[in-house]
Amino acid sequence: MLHNWNDTIIAIATPPGIGAIGVLRISGDKAIAIINTIFINKDLEAQPSHTLHVGILKNNDEVIDEVVVSLFKAPRSYTGENVVEISCHGSAFIQQKIIDVCIKKGARLAKAGEFTQRAFLNGKLDLTQAEAVADLIASNTEASRKTALYNMRGGFSDVLKQLREQLLKFSALIELELDFSQEDVEFADRTQLYHLIQEAEEKTGGLLRSFKLGNVIRNGVQVAIIGKPNAGKSTLLNTLLNENRAIVSAIAGTTRDTIEEIINIEGILFRLIDTAGLRTSDNEIESIGVEKSFEKMRSADIVVYLFDCVHQTTESIITARQQLIAENKSFILIGNKLDLMNADDVIKKFEGIDILFISAKEHTHVNLLKKQLVEKVISGNIETENVIITNARHYEALQKINDALTDIRKGLDDKIPGDLIALDIRRCLHYLGEITGIITNEDQLDYIFSKFCIGK
Ligand SMILES: Nc1nc2c(ncn2[C@@H]2O[C@H](COP(=O)(O)OP(=O)(O)OP(=O)(O)O)[C@@H](O)[C@H]2O)c(=O)[nH]1
Ligand SMILES: [Mg+2]
């Protein structure tokens, strides 16, 4: 994609459709001059930055709309260029008309993400912050909003900066030694070097581990509800959703296909999957359904194994539990239909097995199940100021950094020459630069920003 960064660009910043107001954004050298030619009431170029002006926009003699204009003069704007935001009445027709006039006066339509890309190129944001802007716009839960906002404000960048400083310190020590290589001296204290690398490795390791949680925050957690026919799986799905989504009946084998629905518990998205009851069946459709249940169980992040605590034996639960452990799954065992049994009897029957007893039908202890689901995901606290990686691009680069750090540590162990270690250090710094955008190529930037919406 070819860009001309000297163009003045314009786009609608508010979503399509009718609203009370619509906001247009124009950025570039000529932004204020262009609007000044159609804004009647004042000379905008003579006004100070960060001011609002009410007035009329005119195309030749025709009044287009009454608007409020906000002025941001370079470099004190989102893009770092002259920016004007026009709040007009929210008709798509009016907005289009203003855009047409501005194009006639020399602006061009902005490409997706071009405002933020300019902000990045003008040093207003680094790449991780720019990417967090897109995440923030797309955020749909408390947790995704929080992580995106934290990263937009530089949370992740700060950690990377610390990492970079550590590496630079390390590299300075090594390079010094190289300068005196003839003399065969070791300026760089090996223990100190080792310590620095270990610290950096720990930091990247922590960031890498956080990606699992980051992924969950961004894409939701897959929860498969599995169990025998009639255990009450569909009833549980309906209870969690608070609506009659799935058909419930006393006939075993009611659910044939999987049903997926999303719920938000304490700011985390859970993708609940109701499945066909597990049993061997002569019915072809049901058999396909059962096969699908196994697939969902394998791909799920968490398995909720539901059983009827009246009809299922203790032995069968122990077996099911062993199978789940063998599958290496995060799971919760749920004994359903508590309303049909005396609580003491239930506990005695399944003594020694970690089970949560509920009544899906009567909504008993369903809140405890929700709590357990959340705990399974965060097993700690999302509030913590720890940086959480949510972006696959960052994850890949961090993996390469981590590999390089491991190589350095091994190199120190094996006492390889300093110049080889210096190479690995440069490799680390290169990938770090790729994350923050110090080192990039145009295609990569275009790809990243093309995922933004127009007007951002
Ligand atoms: N008493 C009682 N009955 C329940 C409870 N949960 C479900 N049931 C009943 O058990 C029967 C089966 O419920 P479903 O939710 O259809 O069970 P399922 O596990 O989805 O069954 P399949 O789709 O056939 O695999 C229905 O008659 C429900 O009303 C409960 O907590 N208490
Ligand atoms: Mg069902």
Tab-separated table of C-alpha atoms and ligand atoms in Angstrom:
chain	number	residue	atom	x	y	z
A	1	MET	CA	0.000	0.000	0.000
A	2	LEU	CA	1.375	3.375	-0.931
A	3	HIS	CA	0.802	6.204	1.495
A	4	ASN	CA	1.211	9.844	1.144
A	5	TRP	CA	1.783	11.106	4.622
A	6	ASN	CA	1.590	14.727	3.468
A	7	ASP	CA	-2.059	14.421	2.475
A	8	THR	CA	-4.740	15.861	4.665
A	9	ILE	CA	-7.134	13.024	5.460
A	10	ILE	CA	-10.767	12.945	6.531
A	11	ALA	CA	-13.138	10.258	7.836
A	12	ILE	CA	-16.278	9.820	9.876
A	13	ALA	CA	-15.244	8.878	13.420
A	14	THR	CA	-18.650	7.813	14.734
A	15	PRO	CA	-20.347	4.533	13.772
A	16	PRO	CA	-22.558	4.352	10.681
A	17	GLY	CA	-26.279	4.885	11.176
A	18	ILE	CA	-28.318	7.713	12.587
A	19	GLY	CA	-27.324	9.309	15.898
A	20	ALA	CA	-27.889	12.629	17.598
A	21	ILE	CA	-24.492	13.814	16.459
A	22	GLY	CA	-21.878	12.558	14.062
A	23	VAL	CA	-18.177	13.356	14.376
A	24	LEU	CA	-15.866	13.856	11.424
A	25	ARG	CA	-12.170	14.017	11.831
A	26	ILE	CA	-9.705	15.716	9.559
A	27	SER	CA	-5.941	15.591	10.041
A	28	GLY	CA	-2.961	17.016	8.190
A	29	ASP	CA	-1.137	20.215	7.360
A	30	LYS	CA	-4.136	21.758	5.669
A	31	ALA	CA	-6.840	20.502	8.069
A	32	ILE	CA	-7.562	23.870	9.646
A	33	ALA	CA	-7.177	25.793	6.373
A	34	ILE	CA	-9.645	23.512	4.581
A	35	ILE	CA	-12.327	23.783	7.249
A	36	ASN	CA	-11.694	27.515	7.454
A	37	THR	CA	-12.831	27.893	3.836
A	38	ILE	CA	-16.279	26.464	4.636
A	39	PHE	CA	-16.729	27.613	8.248
A	40	ILE	CA	-18.469	30.941	8.233
A	41	ASN	CA	-18.422	32.510	11.660
A	42	LYS	CA	-14.745	32.902	12.576
A	43	ASP	CA	-11.270	32.772	11.170
A	44	LEU	CA	-10.274	29.367	12.551
A	45	GLU	CA	-6.613	29.771	11.687
A	46	ALA	CA	-6.436	32.708	14.074
A	47	GLN	CA	-7.873	30.676	16.977
A	48	PRO	CA	-5.744	28.988	19.647
A	49	SER	CA	-5.366	25.218	19.895
A	50	HIS	CA	-7.748	23.179	22.052
A	51	THR	CA	-10.747	25.449	21.555
A	52	LEU	CA	-14.353	24.845	20.474
A	53	HIS	CA	-16.259	26.952	17.974
A	54	VAL	CA	-19.948	26.946	17.071
A	55	GLY	CA	-20.821	27.955	13.548
A	56	ILE	CA	-22.199	27.165	10.133
A	57	LEU	CA	-20.604	25.120	7.380
A	58	LYS	CA	-21.339	26.366	3.904
A	59	ASN	CA	-20.746	24.952	0.452
A	60	ASN	CA	-20.667	28.059	-1.741
A	61	ASP	CA	-23.978	29.718	-0.780
A	62	GLU	CA	-25.682	26.640	0.560
A	63	VAL	CA	-25.747	26.103	4.344
A	64	ILE	CA	-24.858	22.448	5.042
A	65	ASP	CA	-25.304	22.281	8.809
A	66	GLU	CA	-24.776	24.011	12.124
A	67	VAL	CA	-21.778	22.430	13.787
A	68	VAL	CA	-19.257	22.544	16.623
A	69	VAL	CA	-15.635	22.510	15.549
A	70	SER	CA	-12.760	21.439	17.867
A	71	LEU	CA	-9.253	22.584	17.018
A	72	PHE	CA	-6.076	20.738	17.878
A	73	LYS	CA	-2.936	22.280	16.493
A	74	ALA	CA	0.195	20.286	15.704
A	75	PRO	CA	1.910	18.764	17.556
A	76	ARG	CA	-0.648	18.730	20.380
A	77	SER	CA	-3.174	16.367	18.798
A	78	TYR	CA	-3.924	12.672	18.530
A	79	THR	CA	-2.003	12.327	15.267
A	80	GLY	CA	0.595	14.982	16.033
A	81	GLU	CA	-0.685	16.955	13.017
A	82	ASN	CA	-3.287	19.703	12.765
A	83	VAL	CA	-6.594	18.044	13.622
A	84	VAL	CA	-10.130	19.385	13.384
A	85	GLU	CA	-13.080	17.459	14.710
A	86	ILE	CA	-16.475	18.499	13.424
A	87	SER	CA	-19.544	17.538	15.437
A	88	CYS	CA	-22.501	17.819	13.093
A	89	HIS	CA	-26.062	16.532	13.202
A	90	GLY	CA	-25.949	12.762	12.975
A	91	SER	CA	-27.418	12.289	9.522
A	92	ALA	CA	-25.335	10.134	7.226
A	93	PHE	CA	-26.347	12.486	4.401
A	94	ILE	CA	-24.965	15.592	6.143
A	95	GLN	CA	-21.749	13.788	7.045
A	96	GLN	CA	-21.237	12.650	3.468
A	97	LYS	CA	-21.890	16.160	2.196
A	98	ILE	CA	-19.250	17.647	4.510
A	99	ILE	CA	-16.779	14.990	3.394
A	100	ASP	CA	-17.504	15.712	-0.277
A	101	VAL	CA	-16.865	19.413	0.215
A	102	CYS	CA	-13.626	18.790	2.112
A	103	ILE	CA	-12.413	16.455	-0.626
A	104	LYS	CA	-13.160	19.128	-3.171
A	105	LYS	CA	-11.064	21.513	-1.086
A	106	GLY	CA	-8.076	19.160	-1.097
A	107	ALA	CA	-8.532	16.477	1.582
A	108	ARG	CA	-8.730	12.761	0.811
A	109	LEU	CA	-10.537	9.888	2.508
A	110	ALA	CA	-8.526	8.272	5.296
A	111	LYS	CA	-7.644	4.599	5.109
A	112	ALA	CA	-8.454	2.201	7.956
A	113	GLY	CA	-6.310	3.039	10.973
A	114	GLU	CA	-4.538	5.877	9.197
A	115	PHE	CA	-5.056	8.398	12.019
A	116	THR	CA	-3.474	6.037	14.545
A	117	GLN	CA	-0.744	5.070	12.087
A	118	ARG	CA	0.146	8.754	11.794
A	119	ALA	CA	0.122	9.069	15.577
A	120	PHE	CA	2.598	6.183	15.656
A	121	LEU	CA	4.815	7.627	12.921
A	122	ASN	CA	4.854	10.984	14.682
A	123	GLY	CA	5.994	9.342	17.892
A	124	LYS	CA	2.756	9.933	19.806
A	125	LEU	CA	2.405	6.248	20.608
A	126	ASP	CA	4.590	3.203	20.239
A	127	LEU	CA	3.266	0.222	18.338
A	128	THR	CA	1.989	-1.646	21.395
A	129	GLN	CA	0.044	1.426	22.467
A	130	ALA	CA	-1.395	1.873	18.981
A	131	GLU	CA	-2.482	-1.747	18.944
A	132	ALA	CA	-4.075	-1.274	22.358
A	133	VAL	CA	-6.197	1.514	20.870
A	134	ALA	CA	-7.768	-1.034	18.509
A	135	ASP	CA	-8.219	-3.461	21.398
A	136	LEU	CA	-9.865	-0.784	23.487
A	137	ILE	CA	-12.329	0.013	20.718
A	138	ALA	CA	-13.125	-3.688	20.376
A	139	SER	CA	-13.277	-4.363	24.126
A	140	ASN	CA	-16.542	-5.866	25.285
A	141	THR	CA	-15.842	-6.860	28.874
A	142	GLU	CA	-14.425	-5.234	31.969
A	143	ALA	CA	-11.287	-7.359	31.751
A	144	SER	CA	-10.606	-6.612	28.079
A	145	ARG	CA	-11.229	-2.905	28.645
A	146	LYS	CA	-8.850	-2.855	31.590
A	147	THR	CA	-5.955	-4.619	29.865
A	148	ALA	CA	-6.347	-2.573	26.673
A	149	LEU	CA	-6.493	0.702	28.577
A	150	TYR	CA	-3.498	-0.240	30.690
A	151	ASN	CA	-1.482	-1.077	27.578
A	152	MET	CA	-2.636	2.002	25.705
A	153	ARG	CA	-1.337	4.081	28.559
A	154	GLY	CA	2.029	2.411	28.225
A	155	GLY	CA	1.909	-0.483	30.721
A	156	PHE	CA	3.387	-3.048	28.373
A	157	SER	CA	5.801	-0.526	26.843
A	158	ASP	CA	7.226	0.189	30.297
A	159	VAL	CA	8.020	-3.466	30.896
A	160	LEU	CA	9.666	-3.698	27.486
A	161	LYS	CA	11.667	-0.579	28.228
A	162	GLN	CA	12.986	-2.129	31.455
A	163	LEU	CA	13.872	-5.271	29.586
A	164	ARG	CA	15.673	-3.266	26.943
A	165	GLU	CA	17.647	-1.367	29.566
A	166	GLN	CA	18.746	-4.606	31.186
A	167	LEU	CA	19.902	-5.961	27.855
A	168	LEU	CA	21.728	-2.775	26.961
A	169	LYS	CA	23.540	-2.862	30.269
A	170	PHE	CA	24.516	-6.439	29.615
A	171	SER	CA	25.595	-5.674	26.097
A	172	ALA	CA	27.714	-2.705	27.251
A	173	LEU	CA	29.590	-4.964	29.658
A	174	ILE	CA	30.223	-7.584	26.990
A	175	GLU	CA	31.296	-5.062	24.345
A	176	LEU	CA	33.756	-3.514	26.746
A	177	GLU	CA	35.325	-6.880	27.174
A	178	LEU	CA	35.550	-7.304	23.389
A	179	ASP	CA	37.561	-4.097	23.131
A	180	PHE	CA	40.183	-5.651	25.338
A	181	SER	CA	39.959	-9.156	23.907
A	182	GLN	CA	43.654	-9.196	23.105
A	183	GLU	CA	44.504	-8.919	26.747
A	184	ASP	CA	42.323	-11.858	27.654
A	185	VAL	CA	40.627	-10.121	30.551
A	186	GLU	CA	37.089	-10.472	31.778
A	187	PHE	CA	35.734	-7.045	32.617
A	188	ALA	CA	32.225	-8.239	32.738
A	189	ASP	CA	31.693	-9.974	35.998
A	190	ARG	CA	30.243	-13.342	34.958
A	191	THR	CA	27.942	-13.631	37.955
A	192	GLN	CA	26.537	-10.208	37.270
A	193	LEU	CA	25.942	-11.078	33.617
A	194	TYR	CA	24.310	-14.297	34.594
A	195	HIS	CA	22.065	-12.494	37.020
A	196	LEU	CA	20.988	-9.944	34.413
A	197	ILE	CA	20.094	-12.626	31.894
A	198	GLN	CA	18.182	-14.629	34.456
A	199	GLU	CA	16.165	-11.568	35.378
A	200	ALA	CA	15.375	-10.834	31.735
A	201	GLU	CA	14.428	-14.457	31.172
A	202	GLU	CA	12.083	-14.389	34.136
A	203	LYS	CA	10.450	-11.249	32.860
A	204	THR	CA	9.840	-12.601	29.363
A	205	GLY	CA	8.751	-15.940	30.826
A	206	GLY	CA	6.125	-14.161	32.911
A	207	LEU	CA	4.891	-12.213	29.908
A	208	LEU	CA	4.694	-15.379	27.834
A	209	ARG	CA	2.738	-17.173	30.537
A	210	SER	CA	0.284	-14.275	30.728
A	211	PHE	CA	-0.680	-14.836	27.092
A	212	LYS	CA	-2.947	-17.715	28.045
A	213	LEU	CA	-4.928	-15.392	30.272
A	214	GLY	CA	-4.651	-12.620	27.685
A	215	ASN	CA	-6.117	-14.868	25.052
A	216	VAL	CA	-8.966	-15.704	27.364
A	217	ILE	CA	-9.608	-12.036	28.052
A	218	ARG	CA	-9.692	-11.295	24.370
A	219	ASN	CA	-11.482	-14.331	22.990
A	220	GLY	CA	-13.361	-15.861	25.896
A	221	VAL	CA	-13.056	-19.196	27.691
A	222	GLN	CA	-14.500	-22.332	26.136
A	223	VAL	CA	-16.496	-24.290	28.686
A	224	ALA	CA	-17.897	-27.657	27.559
A	225	ILE	CA	-20.738	-29.054	29.653
A	226	ILE	CA	-20.526	-32.796	29.296
A	227	GLY	CA	-22.097	-35.803	30.978
A	228	LYS	CA	-24.521	-38.679	30.491
A	229	PRO	CA	-27.955	-38.169	28.935
A	230	ASN	CA	-30.502	-36.606	31.285
A	231	ALA	CA	-27.869	-35.326	33.709
A	232	GLY	CA	-29.360	-31.848	33.258
A	233	LYS	CA	-26.755	-30.268	30.962
A	234	SER	CA	-29.258	-28.298	28.916
A	235	THR	CA	-31.065	-27.241	32.093
A	236	LEU	CA	-27.759	-25.935	33.458
A	237	LEU	CA	-27.058	-24.016	30.244
A	238	ASN	CA	-30.503	-22.411	30.438
A	239	THR	CA	-30.040	-21.541	34.111
A	240	LEU	CA	-26.651	-19.936	33.486
A	241	LEU	CA	-28.028	-17.965	30.566
A	242	ASN	CA	-31.251	-17.112	32.354
A	243	GLU	CA	-33.282	-18.101	29.322
A	244	ASN	CA	-34.755	-21.198	27.744
A	245	ARG	CA	-32.151	-21.567	25.062
A	246	ALA	CA	-31.862	-25.360	24.860
A	247	ILE	CA	-34.638	-27.944	24.776
A	248	VAL	CA	-34.951	-29.788	28.070
A	249	SER	CA	-36.860	-33.035	28.390
A	250	ALA	CA	-36.996	-36.197	30.448
A	251	ILE	CA	-36.146	-38.191	27.324
A	252	ALA	CA	-32.510	-39.273	27.350
A	253	GLY	CA	-30.748	-38.072	24.224
A	254	THR	CA	-32.650	-34.790	23.834
A	255	THR	CA	-29.676	-32.711	22.761
A	256	ARG	CA	-28.206	-33.952	19.486
A	257	ASP	CA	-26.096	-31.072	18.280
A	258	THR	CA	-23.860	-28.790	20.322
A	259	ILE	CA	-25.240	-25.413	21.362
A	260	GLU	CA	-22.920	-22.490	22.063
A	261	GLU	CA	-23.813	-19.348	23.968
A	262	ILE	CA	-21.742	-16.570	25.488
A	263	ILE	CA	-22.082	-15.256	29.026
A	264	ASN	CA	-20.149	-12.635	30.887
A	265	ILE	CA	-19.226	-13.544	34.459
A	266	GLU	CA	-17.364	-10.910	36.429
A	267	GLY	CA	-16.012	-9.311	33.293
A	268	ILE	CA	-14.810	-12.508	31.643
A	269	LEU	CA	-16.462	-13.986	28.561
A	270	PHE	CA	-17.333	-17.648	28.793
A	271	ARG	CA	-18.386	-19.609	25.733
A	272	LEU	CA	-20.709	-22.256	27.135
A	273	ILE	CA	-21.163	-25.364	25.039
A	274	ASP	CA	-24.058	-27.716	25.743
A	275	THR	CA	-23.370	-31.135	24.275
A	276	ALA	CA	-25.150	-34.385	23.495
A	277	GLY	CA	-25.200	-36.803	26.430
A	278	LEU	CA	-22.355	-39.328	26.340
A	279	ARG	CA	-23.568	-42.856	25.583
A	280	THR	CA	-23.356	-45.392	22.779
A	281	SER	CA	-26.394	-45.084	20.582
A	282	ASP	CA	-27.780	-46.938	17.551
A	283	ASN	CA	-29.164	-43.675	16.276
A	284	GLU	CA	-26.848	-42.251	13.643
A	285	ILE	CA	-27.585	-38.593	14.419
A	286	GLU	CA	-27.143	-39.085	18.134
A	287	SER	CA	-23.859	-40.948	17.551
A	288	ILE	CA	-22.523	-38.050	15.515
A	289	GLY	CA	-23.623	-35.744	18.342
A	290	VAL	CA	-21.770	-37.856	20.901
A	291	GLU	CA	-18.610	-37.808	18.767
A	292	LYS	CA	-18.930	-34.029	18.616
A	293	SER	CA	-19.271	-33.888	22.418
A	294	PHE	CA	-15.894	-35.626	22.736
A	295	GLU	CA	-14.369	-33.172	20.306
A	296	LYS	CA	-15.720	-30.217	22.273
A	297	MET	CA	-14.444	-31.739	25.481
A	298	ARG	CA	-10.942	-32.044	24.023
A	299	SER	CA	-10.832	-28.496	22.664
A	300	ALA	CA	-12.449	-26.827	25.689
A	301	ASP	CA	-10.438	-24.738	28.147
A	302	ILE	CA	-12.583	-25.999	31.006
A	303	VAL	CA	-14.793	-29.087	31.172
A	304	VAL	CA	-17.848	-29.042	33.397
A	305	TYR	CA	-18.656	-32.693	34.025
A	306	LEU	CA	-22.270	-32.839	35.132
A	307	PHE	CA	-23.974	-35.887	36.622
A	308	ASP	CA	-27.234	-36.840	38.241
A	309	CYS	CA	-26.276	-37.445	41.870
A	310	VAL	CA	-29.297	-39.681	42.488
A	311	HIS	CA	-28.723	-42.107	39.660
A	312	GLN	CA	-24.999	-42.121	39.141
A	313	THR	CA	-22.767	-44.327	41.266
A	314	THR	CA	-19.723	-43.172	43.172
A	315	GLU	CA	-17.558	-45.592	41.162
A	316	SER	CA	-18.668	-44.130	37.827
A	317	ILE	CA	-17.711	-40.650	39.034
A	318	ILE	CA	-14.294	-41.830	40.157
A	319	THR	CA	-13.808	-43.335	36.685
A	320	ALA	CA	-14.965	-40.161	34.939
A	321	ARG	CA	-12.606	-38.146	37.110
A	322	GLN	CA	-9.658	-40.380	36.251
A	323	GLN	CA	-10.435	-39.995	32.552
A	324	LEU	CA	-10.496	-36.210	32.840
A	325	ILE	CA	-7.180	-36.222	34.666
A	326	ALA	CA	-5.746	-38.520	31.967
A	327	GLU	CA	-6.947	-36.050	29.292
A	328	ASN	CA	-5.013	-33.385	31.182
A	329	LYS	CA	-8.054	-31.141	31.344
A	330	SER	CA	-9.023	-28.376	33.687
A	331	PHE	CA	-12.390	-29.625	34.962
A	332	ILE	CA	-15.094	-29.162	37.551
A	333	LEU	CA	-17.207	-32.085	38.793
A	334	ILE	CA	-20.813	-31.107	39.360
A	335	GLY	CA	-23.425	-33.298	41.061
A	336	ASN	CA	-26.825	-32.155	39.815
A	337	LYS	CA	-30.387	-32.651	41.078
A	338	LEU	CA	-29.471	-31.871	44.676
A	339	ASP	CA	-33.150	-31.038	45.210
A	340	LEU	CA	-34.011	-34.742	44.877
A	341	MET	CA	-31.710	-35.893	47.658
A	342	ASN	CA	-30.932	-35.102	51.241
A	343	ALA	CA	-27.758	-33.004	51.347
A	344	ASP	CA	-26.115	-35.168	54.054
A	345	ASP	CA	-26.804	-38.337	52.094
A	346	VAL	CA	-25.264	-36.823	48.953
A	347	ILE	CA	-22.107	-35.820	50.762
A	348	LYS	CA	-21.824	-39.266	52.358
A	349	LYS	CA	-22.411	-41.015	49.022
A	350	PHE	CA	-19.588	-39.151	47.276
A	351	GLU	CA	-17.291	-38.698	50.247
A	352	GLY	CA	-13.678	-37.865	49.441
A	353	ILE	CA	-14.291	-36.613	45.900
A	354	ASP	CA	-14.141	-32.896	45.187
A	355	ILE	CA	-17.638	-32.219	43.849
A	356	LEU	CA	-19.859	-29.167	43.753
A	357	PHE	CA	-23.516	-30.111	44.296
A	358	ILE	CA	-26.149	-28.012	42.598
A	359	SER	CA	-29.709	-28.073	41.413
A	360	ALA	CA	-29.756	-26.667	37.904
A	361	LYS	CA	-33.531	-26.711	37.954
A	362	GLU	CA	-33.920	-24.892	41.282
A	363	HIS	CA	-30.857	-22.646	40.664
A	364	THR	CA	-29.214	-23.877	43.886
A	365	HIS	CA	-25.447	-23.165	44.152
A	366	VAL	CA	-25.262	-22.011	40.544
A	367	ASN	CA	-23.492	-18.898	41.804
A	368	LEU	CA	-20.826	-21.102	43.371
A	369	LEU	CA	-20.299	-22.714	39.992
A	370	LYS	CA	-19.858	-19.280	38.402
A	371	LYS	CA	-17.322	-18.413	41.053
A	372	GLN	CA	-15.382	-21.609	40.449
A	373	LEU	CA	-15.330	-20.907	36.717
A	374	VAL	CA	-13.840	-17.468	37.288
A	375	GLU	CA	-11.289	-18.855	39.744
A	376	LYS	CA	-10.228	-21.522	37.252
A	377	VAL	CA	-9.427	-18.772	34.780
A	378	ILE	CA	-7.597	-16.254	36.835
A	379	SER	CA	-6.456	-18.242	39.864
A	380	GLY	CA	-5.198	-14.931	41.144
A	381	ASN	CA	-6.455	-11.534	40.296
A	382	ILE	CA	-6.924	-9.635	37.064
A	383	GLU	CA	-6.781	-6.376	39.010
A	384	THR	CA	-3.074	-6.851	39.603
A	385	GLU	CA	-0.915	-4.406	37.757
A	386	ASN	CA	0.783	-7.272	35.956
A	387	VAL	CA	0.997	-6.748	32.256
A	388	ILE	CA	-1.005	-9.309	30.328
A	389	ILE	CA	-0.101	-10.162	26.740
A	390	THR	CA	-3.175	-10.298	24.529
A	391	ASN	CA	-1.583	-9.939	21.136
A	392	ALA	CA	-0.282	-12.884	19.091
A	393	ARG	CA	2.304	-10.718	17.371
A	394	HIS	CA	3.824	-9.733	20.721
A	395	TYR	CA	3.706	-13.332	21.857
A	396	GLU	CA	5.684	-14.537	18.846
A	397	ALA	CA	8.348	-11.876	19.248
A	398	LEU	CA	8.624	-12.571	22.979
A	399	GLN	CA	9.149	-16.242	22.259
A	400	LYS	CA	12.074	-15.367	20.015
A	401	ILE	CA	13.482	-13.066	22.709
A	402	ASN	CA	13.140	-15.813	25.247
A	403	ASP	CA	14.906	-18.308	22.972
A	404	ALA	CA	17.766	-15.853	22.452
A	405	LEU	CA	18.053	-15.294	26.212
A	406	THR	CA	18.253	-19.019	26.793
A	407	ASP	CA	21.016	-19.217	24.185
A	408	ILE	CA	22.922	-16.474	25.987
A	409	ARG	CA	22.607	-18.216	29.309
A	410	LYS	CA	23.816	-21.494	27.784
A	411	GLY	CA	26.625	-19.576	26.089
A	412	LEU	CA	27.746	-18.239	29.452
A	413	ASP	CA	27.589	-21.756	30.892
A	414	ASP	CA	29.718	-23.090	28.062
A	415	LYS	CA	32.047	-20.087	28.250
A	416	ILE	CA	31.650	-19.260	24.559
A	417	PRO	CA	33.476	-16.149	23.320
A	418	GLY	CA	32.005	-12.753	24.123
A	419	ASP	CA	31.490	-11.751	20.489
A	420	LEU	CA	29.104	-14.665	19.971
A	421	ILE	CA	27.168	-13.681	23.060
A	422	ALA	CA	27.005	-10.130	21.756
A	423	LEU	CA	25.318	-11.476	18.610
A	424	ASP	CA	22.565	-13.101	20.646
A	425	ILE	CA	22.068	-9.892	22.574
A	426	ARG	CA	21.578	-8.005	19.344
A	427	ARG	CA	19.031	-10.624	18.306
A	428	CYS	CA	17.102	-9.929	21.528
A	429	LEU	CA	17.187	-6.179	20.997
A	430	HIS	CA	16.016	-6.616	17.434
A	431	TYR	CA	12.883	-8.519	18.440
A	432	LEU	CA	12.193	-6.083	21.259
A	433	GLY	CA	12.341	-3.269	18.724
A	434	GLU	CA	9.917	-5.168	16.534
A	435	ILE	CA	7.334	-5.239	19.294
A	436	THR	CA	7.471	-1.548	20.072
A	437	GLY	CA	7.864	-0.536	16.441
A	438	ILE	CA	11.403	0.850	16.542
A	439	ILE	CA	12.214	-1.746	13.905
A	440	THR	CA	9.479	-2.309	11.348
A	441	ASN	CA	8.817	-2.457	7.688
A	442	GLU	CA	6.009	-0.689	5.890
A	443	ASP	CA	4.124	-3.868	4.917
A	444	GLN	CA	3.996	-5.016	8.499
A	445	LEU	CA	2.707	-1.634	9.657
A	446	ASP	CA	0.075	-1.600	6.934
A	447	TYR	CA	-1.069	-5.034	8.000
A	448	ILE	CA	-1.355	-4.007	11.641
A	449	PHE	CA	-3.230	-0.788	10.937
A	450	SER	CA	-5.493	-2.253	8.276
A	451	LYS	CA	-7.260	-4.115	11.088
A	452	PHE	CA	-8.395	-0.821	12.584
A	453	CYS	CA	-11.705	0.777	11.735
A	454	ILE	CA	-11.915	3.739	9.363
A	455	GLY	CA	-11.775	6.999	11.288
A	456	LYS	CA	-9.384	5.718	13.969
B	1	LIG	N1	-35.220	-32.490	39.902
B	1	LIG	C1	-34.390	-32.006	39.024
B	1	LIG	N2	-34.534	-32.296	37.740
B	1	LIG	C2	-33.660	-31.782	36.859
B	1	LIG	C3	-32.596	-30.928	37.274
B	1	LIG	N3	-31.901	-30.587	36.179
B	1	LIG	C4	-32.496	-31.178	35.120
B	1	LIG	N4	-33.561	-31.877	35.516
B	1	LIG	C5	-34.476	-32.669	34.690
B	1	LIG	O1	-33.762	-33.736	34.078
B	1	LIG	C6	-34.278	-33.997	32.773
B	1	LIG	C7	-33.166	-33.909	31.738
B	1	LIG	O2	-32.712	-32.582	31.689
B	1	LIG	P1	-31.909	-32.021	30.450
B	1	LIG	O3	-31.431	-30.675	30.831
B	1	LIG	O4	-32.667	-32.168	29.209
B	1	LIG	O5	-30.696	-33.044	30.458
B	1	LIG	P2	-29.479	-33.185	29.437
B	1	LIG	O6	-28.292	-33.555	30.231
B	1	LIG	O7	-29.388	-31.971	28.577
B	1	LIG	O8	-29.924	-34.437	28.587
B	1	LIG	P3	-29.530	-34.848	27.087
B	1	LIG	O9	-29.663	-33.634	26.233
B	1	LIG	O10	-30.503	-35.877	26.741
B	1	LIG	O11	-28.134	-35.374	27.124
B	1	LIG	C8	-35.408	-32.980	32.545
B	1	LIG	O12	-36.632	-33.582	32.849
B	1	LIG	C9	-35.066	-31.880	33.552
B	1	LIG	O13	-36.203	-31.173	33.970
B	1	LIG	C10	-32.479	-30.652	38.673
B	1	LIG	O14	-31.587	-29.912	39.115
B	1	LIG	N5	-33.395	-31.205	39.491
B	2	MG	MG	-29.521	-31.690	26.662
